[in-house]
Phi, psi and omega in degrees: 000159194242139199277345173213133189262119173253159189287157191256350188266310166241348162095040180254151185291116184218027150177162172232123195315328186270323171266011179233178175290130181313302177302324205289296215283323161328288184296312190320137175233303185261154146306157155353284174314279160328305183310328181293307197292323176284295169321306163329300192274345160311298167315298170316321195288304187304306169314317169293314177317301191293335180267347160286334167307276204330308190289347161285284198336308196286353177259353177260325144340294163321297180289339186271312172313289175334322194272332167264359161299292179293338170307300170315300173311318173308305184302317197298323192291322172277340149304323188291325183284302175330311180285348180269327163312279206309315168288000000 
């Protein structure tokens, strides 16, 4: 195990194995300044993915709704024709 840890983004020293809580030390990747930037980038990617998936789901729902409307219209016309034949 290395005794010192450096920020993966900027290379700044972020911890020492002997002066830091061990569990916090093994989890550290970024300095406090870079942590905010990385969090913002990760959130932006997550939201971009979520919005894309939501658009795809909404598009599929809209297509299905259109198909159901067409089917309802055809059934409505069929019922009207059947009623005309009975009269």
